[in-house]
PDB file of C-alpha atoms in Angstrom:
ATOM      1  CA  MET R  25     100.103 113.375  78.904  1.00 83.00           C
ATOM      2  CA  SER R  26     102.700 114.448  81.468  1.00 94.00           C
ATOM      3  CA  ALA R  27     106.461 113.670  80.929  1.00 92.00           C
ATOM      4  CA  LYS R  28     106.281 111.153  83.860  1.00 94.00           C
ATOM      5  CA  ASP R  29     103.444 109.438  82.131  1.00 94.00           C
ATOM      6  CA  GLU R  30     105.155 109.162  78.941  1.00 94.00           C
ATOM      7  CA  LEU R  31     108.306 107.744  80.695  1.00 94.00           C
ATOM      8  CA  THR R  32     106.203 105.300  82.457  1.00 93.00           C
ATOM      9  CA  GLY R  33     104.725 104.143  79.313  1.00 93.00           C
ATOM     10  CA  ALA R  34     107.975 103.922  77.638  1.00 93.00           C
ATOM     11  CA  VAL R  35     109.385 101.503  80.328  1.00 90.00           C
ATOM     12  CA  LEU R  36     106.220  99.506  80.347  1.00 90.00           C
ATOM     13  CA  ASP R  37     106.532  99.194  76.660  1.00 90.00           C
ATOM     14  CA  HIS R  38     110.076  98.099  76.955  1.00 88.00           C
ATOM     15  CA  LEU R  39     109.240  95.497  79.569  1.00 84.00           C
ATOM     16  CA  LEU R  40     106.633  94.070  77.444  1.00 84.00           C
ATOM     17  CA  SER R  41     108.950  94.027  74.220  1.00 83.00           C
ATOM     18  CA  ASP R  42     111.410  91.154  73.439  1.00 75.00           C
ATOM     19  CA  ALA R  43     114.183  93.377  74.496  1.00 72.00           C
ATOM     20  CA  GLY R  44     112.642  93.838  77.878  1.00 69.00           C
ATOM     21  CA  ARG R  45     112.369  90.136  78.860  1.00 65.00           C
ATOM     22  CA  GLU R  46     114.975  90.593  81.519  1.00 65.00           C
ATOM     23  CA  GLY R  47     112.491  92.470  83.432  1.00 62.00           C
ATOM     24  CA  LEU R  48     113.804  95.096  85.936  1.00 66.00           C
ATOM     25  CA  ASP R  49     116.842  93.079  87.031  1.00 67.00           C
ATOM     26  CA  GLY R  50     119.193  95.382  85.500  1.00 70.00           C
ATOM     27  CA  SER R  51     120.309  98.847  86.857  1.00 78.00           C
ATOM     28  CA  LEU R  52     118.366 102.017  86.580  1.00 83.00           C
ATOM     29  CA  ARG R  53     121.068 103.304  84.061  1.00 86.00           C
ATOM     30  CA  SER R  54     120.526 100.238  81.792  1.00 84.00           C
ATOM     31  CA  LEU R  55     116.772 100.709  81.836  1.00 85.00           C
ATOM     32  CA  ALA R  56     117.123 104.410  81.011  1.00 89.00           C
ATOM     33  CA  GLY R  57     119.414 103.616  78.268  1.00 89.00           C
ATOM     34  CA  ALA R  58     117.121 100.976  76.887  1.00 87.00           C
ATOM     35  CA  ILE R  59     114.339 103.620  76.636  1.00 90.00           C
ATOM     36  CA  GLY R  60     116.782 106.370  75.338  1.00 93.00           C
ATOM     37  CA  VAL R  61     116.947 108.759  78.297  1.00 95.00           C
ATOM     38  CA  GLY R  62     119.374 109.546  81.181  1.00 93.00           C
ATOM     39  CA  HIS R  63     119.032 107.815  84.444  1.00 90.00           C
ATOM     40  CA  SER R  64     118.997 111.023  86.178  1.00 94.00           C
ATOM     41  CA  LEU R  65     115.617 111.853  84.231  1.00 94.00           C
ATOM     42  CA  LEU R  66     114.116 108.473  85.820  1.00 93.00           C
ATOM     43  CA  LEU R  67     115.225 109.572  89.227  1.00 93.00           C
ATOM     44  CA  TYR R  68     113.930 113.131  88.891  1.00 95.00           C
ATOM     45  CA  HIS R  69     110.398 111.881  87.966  1.00 95.00           C
ATOM     46  CA  PHE R  70     110.139 108.549  90.233  1.00 94.00           C
ATOM     47  CA  GLY R  71     112.508 109.581  93.119  1.00 93.00           C
ATOM     48  CA  SER R  72     113.863 105.995  93.216  1.00 88.00           C
ATOM     49  CA  ARG R  73     113.882 102.535  91.557  1.00 85.00           C
ATOM     50  CA  GLU R  74     110.982 101.709  93.809  1.00 85.00           C
ATOM     51  CA  GLY R  75     109.040 104.620  92.622  1.00 90.00           C
ATOM     52  CA  LEU R  76     109.521 103.715  88.968  1.00 90.00           C
ATOM     53  CA  LEU R  77     108.586 100.100  89.660  1.00 86.00           C
ATOM     54  CA  VAL R  78     105.301 101.335  91.381  1.00 88.00           C
ATOM     55  CA  ALA R  79     104.407 103.608  88.519  1.00 92.00           C
ATOM     56  CA  VAL R  80     105.161 100.969  85.863  1.00 90.00           C
ATOM     57  CA  TYR R  81     103.176  98.321  87.649  1.00 88.00           C
ATOM     58  CA  GLU R  82     100.085 100.490  88.160  1.00 90.00           C
ATOM     59  CA  ALA R  83     100.312 101.586  84.497  1.00 92.00           C
ATOM     60  CA  CYS R  84     100.364  98.025  83.619  1.00 90.00           C
ATOM     61  CA  GLU R  85      97.261  97.386  85.736  1.00 89.00           C
ATOM     62  CA  ARG R  86      95.213 100.202  84.149  1.00 91.00           C
ATOM     63  CA  ARG R  87      96.172  98.833  80.741  1.00 89.00           C
ATOM     64  CA  GLU R  88      94.886  95.445  81.594  1.00 88.00           C
ATOM     65  CA  ARG R  89      91.757  96.543  83.185  1.00 88.00           C
ATOM     66  CA  ALA R  90      91.129  98.450  79.948  1.00 88.00           C
ATOM     67  CA  HIS R  91      91.621  95.354  77.866  1.00 83.00           C
ATOM     68  CA  LEU R  92      89.230  93.393  80.104  1.00 82.00           C
ATOM     69  CA  ALA R  93      86.603  96.290  79.583  1.00 81.00           C
ATOM     70  CA  ALA R  94      87.237  96.213  75.693  1.00 81.00           C
ATOM     71  CA  PHE R  95      87.068  92.388  75.750  1.00 73.00           C
ATOM     72  CA  GLY R  96      83.820  92.439  77.530  1.00 68.00           C
ATOM     73  CA  ALA R  97      82.252  94.982  75.232  1.00 60.00           C
ATOM     74  CA  GLU R  98      83.188  92.641  72.194  1.00 67.00           C
ATOM     75  CA  ASP R  99      81.784  89.482  73.629  1.00 65.00           C
ATOM     76  CA  ALA R 100      78.209  88.990  75.049  1.00 66.00           C
ATOM     77  CA  ASP R 101      79.394  85.649  76.623  1.00 71.00           C
ATOM     78  CA  PRO R 102      81.287  86.075  79.845  1.00 74.00           C
ATOM     79  CA  GLY R 103      82.914  82.838  79.379  1.00 75.00           C
ATOM     80  CA  THR R 104      84.382  83.849  76.119  1.00 79.00           C
ATOM     81  CA  THR R 105      85.543  87.101  77.634  1.00 78.00           C
ATOM     82  CA  MET R 106      87.102  85.314  80.565  1.00 81.00           C
ATOM     83  CA  ARG R 107      89.087  82.903  78.261  1.00 85.00           C
ATOM     84  CA  ARG R 108      90.197  85.848  75.998  1.00 84.00           C
ATOM     85  CA  MET R 109      91.443  87.949  79.049  1.00 85.00           C
ATOM     86  CA  TRP R 110      93.327  84.639  80.369  1.00 90.00           C
ATOM     87  CA  ARG R 111      95.098  84.144  77.119  1.00 91.00           C
ATOM     88  CA  HIS R 112      95.962  87.815  77.094  1.00 88.00           C
ATOM     89  CA  LEU R 113      97.178  87.866  80.727  1.00 89.00           C
ATOM     90  CA  ALA R 114      98.959  84.423  80.465  1.00 93.00           C
ATOM     91  CA  GLU R 115     101.270  85.788  77.569  1.00 90.00           C
ATOM     92  CA  PRO R 116     104.813  85.255  78.597  1.00 90.00           C
ATOM     93  CA  ARG R 117     105.695  88.775  77.651  1.00 86.00           C
ATOM     94  CA  MET R 118     103.578  89.830  80.527  1.00 87.00           C
ATOM     95  CA  TRP R 119     105.482  87.761  83.313  1.00 86.00           C
ATOM     96  CA  PRO R 120     108.169  90.405  84.050  1.00 83.00           C
ATOM     97  CA  VAL R 121     105.496  93.033  84.899  1.00 84.00           C
ATOM     98  CA  TYR R 122     103.792  90.417  87.108  1.00 87.00           C
ATOM     99  CA  ARG R 123     106.957  89.471  88.981  1.00 86.00           C
ATOM    100  CA  VAL R 124     107.332  93.256  89.790  1.00 84.00           C
ATOM    101  CA  GLY R 125     103.773  93.361  91.068  1.00 86.00           C
ATOM    102  CA  PHE R 126     104.190  90.332  93.203  1.00 88.00           C
ATOM    103  CA  ALA R 127     107.361  91.726  94.583  1.00 85.00           C
ATOM    104  CA  LEU R 128     105.956  95.157  95.332  1.00 83.00           C
ATOM    105  CA  ARG R 129     103.024  93.435  97.023  1.00 82.00           C
ATOM    106  CA  ALA R 130     105.215  91.351  99.289  1.00 83.00           C
ATOM    107  CA  ARG R 131     107.359  94.641 100.195  1.00 82.00           C
ATOM    108  CA  ARG R 132     104.013  96.451 101.059  1.00 77.00           C
ATOM    109  CA  PRO R 133     101.829  93.790 102.993  1.00 70.00           C
ATOM    110  CA  GLY R 134      98.216  94.994 103.494  1.00 71.00           C
ATOM    111  CA  VAL R 135      98.642  97.531 100.591  1.00 70.00           C
ATOM    112  CA  ASP R 136      96.864  96.641  97.143  1.00 77.00           C
ATOM    113  CA  GLU R 137      95.516  99.777  95.495  1.00 81.00           C
ATOM    114  CA  THR R 138      94.698  97.606  92.504  1.00 84.00           C
ATOM    115  CA  ARG R 139      92.178  95.272  94.037  1.00 89.00           C
ATOM    116  CA  GLU R 140      88.965  97.387  94.100  1.00 92.00           C
ATOM    117  CA  PRO R 141      89.521  98.690  90.531  1.00 93.00           C
ATOM    118  CA  TRP R 142      89.811  94.889  89.229  1.00 91.00           C
ATOM    119  CA  ILE R 143      86.790  94.088  91.338  1.00 94.00           C
ATOM    120  CA  ASP R 144      84.759  96.838  89.655  1.00 93.00           C
ATOM    121  CA  GLU R 145      85.979  95.701  86.187  1.00 89.00           C
ATOM    122  CA  LEU R 146      84.879  92.016  86.878  1.00 88.00           C
ATOM    123  CA  LEU R 147      81.600  92.773  88.573  1.00 90.00           C
ATOM    124  CA  PRO R 148      79.812  92.944  85.171  1.00 86.00           C
ATOM    125  CA  LEU R 149      81.036  89.577  84.003  1.00 82.00           C
ATOM    126  CA  VAL R 150      80.297  87.954  87.358  1.00 84.00           C
ATOM    127  CA  ARG R 151      76.714  89.321  87.213  1.00 84.00           C
ATOM    128  CA  ALA R 152      76.559  88.152  83.541  1.00 81.00           C
ATOM    129  CA  VAL R 153      77.004  84.479  84.447  1.00 77.00           C
ATOM    130  CA  GLY R 154      74.079  84.779  86.889  1.00 80.00           C
ATOM    131  CA  VAL R 155      75.721  85.461  90.189  1.00 84.00           C
ATOM    132  CA  PRO R 156      73.164  87.337  92.580  1.00 88.00           C
ATOM    133  CA  ALA R 157      73.918  90.963  93.384  1.00 90.00           C
ATOM    134  CA  GLY R 158      74.421  90.016  97.067  1.00 92.00           C
ATOM    135  CA  ARG R 159      77.297  87.704  96.221  1.00 90.00           C
ATOM    136  CA  ALA R 160      78.764  89.455  93.180  1.00 90.00           C
ATOM    137  CA  ARG R 161      81.460  91.295  94.972  1.00 94.00           C
ATOM    138  CA  ALA R 162      82.783  88.176  96.710  1.00 93.00           C
ATOM    139  CA  GLU R 163      82.705  86.176  93.503  1.00 89.00           C
ATOM    140  CA  ALA R 164      84.771  89.017  91.709  1.00 91.00           C
ATOM    141  CA  LEU R 165      87.269  88.834  94.586  1.00 93.00           C
ATOM    142  CA  LEU R 166      87.449  85.055  93.930  1.00 91.00           C
ATOM    143  CA  TRP R 167      88.102  85.455  90.265  1.00 89.00           C
ATOM    144  CA  LEU R 168      90.612  88.066  90.839  1.00 92.00           C
ATOM    145  CA  ALA R 169      92.487  85.816  93.494  1.00 93.00           C
ATOM    146  CA  THR R 170      92.242  82.881  91.328  1.00 93.00           C
ATOM    147  CA  SER R 171      93.726  84.710  88.382  1.00 92.00           C
ATOM    148  CA  ARG R 172      96.488  86.045  90.333  1.00 93.00           C
ATOM    149  CA  GLY R 173      97.316  82.754  91.690  1.00 95.00           C
ATOM    150  CA  LEU R 174      97.352  81.282  88.477  1.00 96.00           C
ATOM    151  CA  LEU R 175      99.625  84.006  87.281  1.00 95.00           C
ATOM    152  CA  TRP R 176     101.851  83.443  90.140  1.00 95.00           C
ATOM    153  CA  GLU R 177     102.091  79.847  89.201  1.00 96.00           C
ATOM    154  CA  LEU R 178     103.051  80.746  85.532  1.00 94.00           C
ATOM    155  CA  THR R 179     105.742  83.431  86.803  1.00 91.00           C
ATOM    156  CA  THR R 180     107.432  80.930  89.156  1.00 93.00           C
ATOM    157  CA  GLY R 181     108.034  77.947  86.818  1.00 93.00           C
ATOM    158  CA  ALA R 182     104.694  75.957  86.795  1.00 95.00           C
ATOM    159  CA  ASP R 183     104.043  73.989  83.569  1.00 96.00           C
ATOM    160  CA  PRO R 184     102.171  76.478  81.542  1.00 95.00           C
ATOM    161  CA  LEU R 185      99.884  73.717  80.016  1.00 96.00           C
ATOM    162  CA  ALA R 186      98.963  72.479  83.611  1.00 97.00           C
ATOM    163  CA  VAL R 187      98.195  76.276  84.510  1.00 97.00           C
ATOM    164  CA  ASP R 188      95.944  76.640  81.398  1.00 95.00           C
ATOM    165  CA  ALA R 189      94.248  73.420  82.254  1.00 96.00           C
ATOM    166  CA  ALA R 190      93.355  74.970  85.813  1.00 95.00           C
ATOM    167  CA  ALA R 191      92.125  78.092  84.261  1.00 94.00           C
ATOM    168  CA  GLU R 192      89.893  76.165  81.909  1.00 92.00           C
ATOM    169  CA  ALA R 193      88.601  74.071  84.803  1.00 92.00           C
ATOM    170  CA  PHE R 194      87.803  77.473  86.726  1.00 89.00           C
ATOM    171  CA  PHE R 195      86.012  78.822  83.501  1.00 85.00           C
ATOM    172  CA  ALA R 196      84.163  75.654  83.155  1.00 85.00           C
ATOM    173  CA  HIS R 197      82.925  75.769  86.729  1.00 79.00           C
ATOM    174  CA  TYR R 198      81.216  79.165  85.937  1.00 68.00           C
ATOM    175  CA  GLY R 199      79.783  78.031  82.549  1.00 60.00           C
ATOM    176  CA  THR R 200      78.191  75.138  84.581  1.00 56.00           C
ATOM    177  CA  ALA R 201      76.920  77.094  87.478  1.00 53.00           C
ATOM    178  CA  ALA R 202      75.285  79.617  84.981  1.00 48.00           C
ATOM    179  CA  ARG R 203      73.391  76.879  83.403  1.00 42.00           C
ATOM    180  CA  GLU R 204      72.192  75.440  86.566  1.00 49.00           C
ATOM    181  CA  ARG R 205      70.760  78.961  87.690  1.00 48.00           C
TER     182      ARG R 205
END
């Protein structure tokens, strides 16, 4: 693992800890201090605060896709996998990283390198609930967009119970649709 990867992981771990709940609102110096390095080291490896944010967000995305793959391997039932993944994604400790991701996407319209890797991870679940191959990619994008929309609601102040109810309605739709096929 490279020094840059180690720093990225340390920043991400800090953000996901109780100490990191403030997100990346503080200075680069305070963030560097929180992980026990000098801010010049962060600048050396990432070039800027923006470069650090991009690396941390992308690392989080990779971790979350790995969680989905692990959940899918553990559960034969796609609905169970979807619910487990939602519970994991909806944890308040994750919200600071999602805010970073939403802000990055807003600053870089039309650029989302994370979309296709997520769709690739979701395709086995989509196929497992009986979606025909010709519609599977579109359905995986629907799952991704719905999840991101629900996460947006969570991170912008919606009632978490209402958002969970909406997520459950979405999962129930796929359970019903699979039984009807």
